[in-house]
Amino acid sequence: MEKQTITIYDVAREASVSMATVSRVVNGNPNVKPATRKKVLEVIDRLDYRPNAVARGLASKKTTTVGLIIPDVTNMFFSSLARGIDDVATMYKYNIILANSDENSQKEVQVVNNLLAKQVDGLIYMGHDISDSIRSEFSRSKTPVVLAGSIDPDQQVGSVNIDYIAAVAAATKQLLTSGNKRVAFVSGPLTEALNSQYRLRGYKKALDEAGVAYDESLVFESQYSYQSGLALFERLQKAKATAAIVSDDEVAIGILNAARDAGVKIPEDFEIIASNNTKLTEMSRPRMTSIDQPLYDIGAVAMRLLTKMMNKEEIDEKTIMLGYDITERDSTK
Amino acid sequence: MEKQTITIYDVAREASVSMATVSRVVNGNPNVKPATRKKVLEVIDRLDYRPNAVARGLASKKTTTVGLIIPDVTNMFFSSLARGIDDVATMYKYNIILANSDENSQKEVQVVNNLLAKQVDGLIYMGHDISDSIRSEFSRSKTPVVLAGSIDPDQQVGSVNIDYIAAVAAATKQLLTSGNKRVAFVSGPLTEALNSQYRLRGYKKALDEAGVAYDESLVFESQYSYQSGLALFERLQKAKATAAIVSDDEVAIGILNAARDAGVKIPEDFEIIASNNTKLTEMSRPRMTSIDQPLYDIGAVAMRLLTKMMNKEEIDEKTIMLGYDITERDSTK
DNA sequence: GTGAAAGCGCTAACAT
DNA sequence: ATGTTAGCGCTTTCAC
């Protein structure tokens, strides 16, 4: 037996009304007499009719679907953002098409094209960096785009983030103030604007204000992975660092564990401040002090901003900066 | 200026061919003369034409999109599966619509309906349990469904998993063998078949084979969260358990940390075996011994199975059991 | 308040 | 190898 789909036409016939009326009922259009509405609703229920969203999308040019470009769902930082995004998407009746990009810009272009072909109403981009090819894809289409947890130096698209310069500066300052002469800065790829133009700048700023000379040998680039962190500690020791501000929580845990495995006491002999305040910072022993980005909220606000853009509402400010904090735990004195 | 979409018709006109020919080119249909193909391709490129997947979906009744019902992306267990799923989905040109369900069956029904309205070609379900209402939604539609990392006792839908009974039995046996008289079983909700009919059964089986009496006071139900684990250790101590097999890694870490915070030595005074072998088991100190479910692979194979079902290929066995292992780390003697 | 009819952009017979 | 022509299931004017 074939999948015998029942359509709006069937409902119309059974209810002895026109397709237009059924459509009105389904879409909550008020211009329907209550009695008619009731009759239609009843038939819909009896026939177990389910509107076909694809046909709807074609006719109305709206899919109530947004694309989400995520480097890796498996990274707590991104999945926390994603959770906030999905929750408010659901709230506004949107669905999320998830696409892992691995921060590979070739794959990203591919993915963005694919998403646009699917006629998503909007796009949330979580890559740390917008390559030029991506940027041109974005500007070519009229589809609204919002960055979550990242910054676009060119401010071409919407974005939700925190004041990364100030946050890193504050963390660095704290480490300096507690007596560390050599505070390392462990960053993700410096090719990413977020790292080179924001976080690193904050680090330098704090150094500057404390009258400490900037020493390039204290700056470390790393992948966003636990293994990288594990391997990094040795280099940190060689550089005679006694503290580190680390851009990714997994990396931070790696460093912390490597330190402890090497018999280094934390925070007595080495202090660490992580950057994302994911669940992981609670799970480590000692628990980790971290810059507290409101991850879930960043995602939620980003999606909310996107709904406004998709509705063509007036946007006062398309770059939204949320507050941050430094949550003190046990990896700092 | 309005979003001036260019359609297959524009391409046909510019290339002086019919829409059908353009369609053939776009879909890689071999029945096109190379010269014609070249001409069309060139126009496509010049006009920057992008096929509208929605129109395509309506005409062909295929959306190359599958729905993914996930309890919580933020949980490493699920996100690891999701990663495997998305990777092979991409490989087969499918996209994933992600929907968090919070294991709330009302929300799940809602979500499934929504996904079916969007005409997804298939569904991957990661809830631990299929409620009756979900089940009836599933059987009502002809859309293929695969469970990833879970079991359907009724075998109505496809599923990919490991032999949970054997795995838990092996873990329990190991704990018993190393001298523990009171091995606790920390489970997720026992309303879930996976826990009550599989894992618990494995636990009992091992007990039985070792001639140890089953003691209900050693069975603990918990939510899948770190906090639950943290709170649970005290109860474990009161029950005089000296070891535990724990169904969720976050919970296991909670127990491990609570134990250490209470001054209990692991593994000397208390042994723990986790169940999912997520990254977390590497990150704890001591590192955690765990049943090793091949998470990524379970996701990948589940998606692969689904592609076959969507293609209406012959399926030899729609319940696929992957191998498991027990990875020894430092939370066991 | 309701209906008729023209698309939305594409695929899939069916012809040629 | 290529063109013609119906739809796919719905929304949306425009009439009435």
XYZ file of C-alpha atoms in Angstrom, chain A residues 1 3 5 48 50-55 57-58 61 63-65 71-76 79-80 82-83 86-87 95-100 102 107 113-119 137 140-143 226 250 253 257 260-261 279-280 282-283 285, chain B residues 1 3 5 48 50-55 57-58 61 63-65 71-76 79-80 82-83 86-87 95-100 102 107 113-119 137 140-143 226 250 253 257 260-261 279-280 282-283 285:
118
model
C 0.000 0.000 0.000
C 1.727 6.299 1.374
C -1.140 11.426 1.747
C -5.687 13.182 10.560
C -1.033 17.260 8.571
C -0.122 20.320 6.485
C 2.838 19.700 4.222
C 5.513 22.145 5.272
C 7.412 21.772 2.022
C 4.476 22.852 -0.105
C 7.460 26.701 2.059
C 7.299 26.802 -1.683
C 8.713 31.435 0.533
C 10.481 27.555 5.626
C 10.533 28.345 9.358
C 13.898 26.677 9.368
C 32.423 23.630 14.244
C 31.822 20.561 16.363
C 28.743 19.562 18.375
C 30.928 17.508 20.557
C 32.616 20.552 22.026
C 30.762 21.687 25.112
C 26.778 22.582 22.203
C 25.892 24.916 25.058
C 23.366 25.345 20.388
C 21.090 24.430 23.229
C 17.382 25.510 19.736
C 15.286 26.399 22.745
C 13.582 24.303 13.332
C 17.316 24.029 13.235
C 19.328 22.382 10.499
C 22.597 21.439 12.095
C 25.794 21.309 10.084
C 29.231 20.520 11.435
C 35.105 21.494 11.540
C 33.500 22.713 4.048
C 25.451 26.864 -0.024
C 23.587 23.780 0.853
C 21.699 25.553 3.603
C 20.770 28.416 1.307
C 19.588 25.953 -1.315
C 17.283 24.570 1.335
C 15.872 28.059 1.644
C 28.194 34.005 0.247
C 25.228 37.633 -1.868
C 22.115 36.213 -0.335
C 19.608 38.329 1.481
C 19.355 35.733 4.213
C 41.884 18.202 25.395
C 38.969 21.446 27.176
C 41.506 20.863 31.624
C 45.631 17.510 34.395
C 48.866 17.623 38.334
C 50.212 14.505 36.705
C 30.206 22.249 32.876
C 33.759 21.006 32.532
C 32.962 22.259 37.590
C 34.016 18.726 36.869
C 39.624 18.786 40.404
C 15.390 45.818 -4.029
C 15.329 39.146 -3.610
C 15.540 34.672 -7.405
C 24.803 32.027 -10.239
C 21.126 27.645 -7.159
C 18.438 24.951 -7.359
C 15.641 25.487 -4.891
C 15.594 22.455 -2.647
C 12.087 23.170 -1.442
C 10.601 23.077 -4.910
C 11.285 18.420 -2.417
C 7.727 19.139 -3.381
C 8.698 13.975 -2.547
C 13.784 16.315 0.996
C 17.203 14.760 1.647
C 16.679 15.774 5.221
C 17.363 14.474 24.532
C 20.058 17.085 25.054
C 22.895 18.136 22.748
C 24.802 19.262 25.719
C 25.281 15.729 26.970
C 28.490 14.287 25.572
C 26.519 14.740 20.993
C 29.056 12.024 20.220
C 25.143 13.059 16.762
C 28.574 13.709 15.374
C 25.946 14.066 10.885
C 29.174 12.924 9.307
C 20.948 17.256 6.229
C 19.987 16.889 9.834
C 17.182 18.733 11.543
C 18.070 18.727 15.190
C 15.390 18.753 17.860
C 15.993 18.621 21.590
C 14.500 16.661 27.010
C 7.528 17.400 23.679
C 4.866 15.656 14.283
C 6.705 18.760 13.341
C 9.466 16.784 11.698
C 7.017 14.681 9.743
C 5.220 17.827 8.607
C 8.543 18.978 7.243
C 8.589 15.780 5.218
C 3.230 8.280 15.398
C 1.290 5.757 11.373
C 3.768 7.333 9.004
C 5.730 5.337 6.527
C 8.876 7.251 7.409
C 26.655 15.663 37.034
C 28.522 12.673 33.889
C 32.230 11.829 37.357
C 34.465 13.730 42.594
C 37.412 12.205 46.458
C 36.034 15.317 48.091
C 35.938 12.167 26.520
C 34.953 12.810 30.103
C 39.768 10.657 30.112
C 39.439 14.029 31.750
C 41.440 12.250 37.801
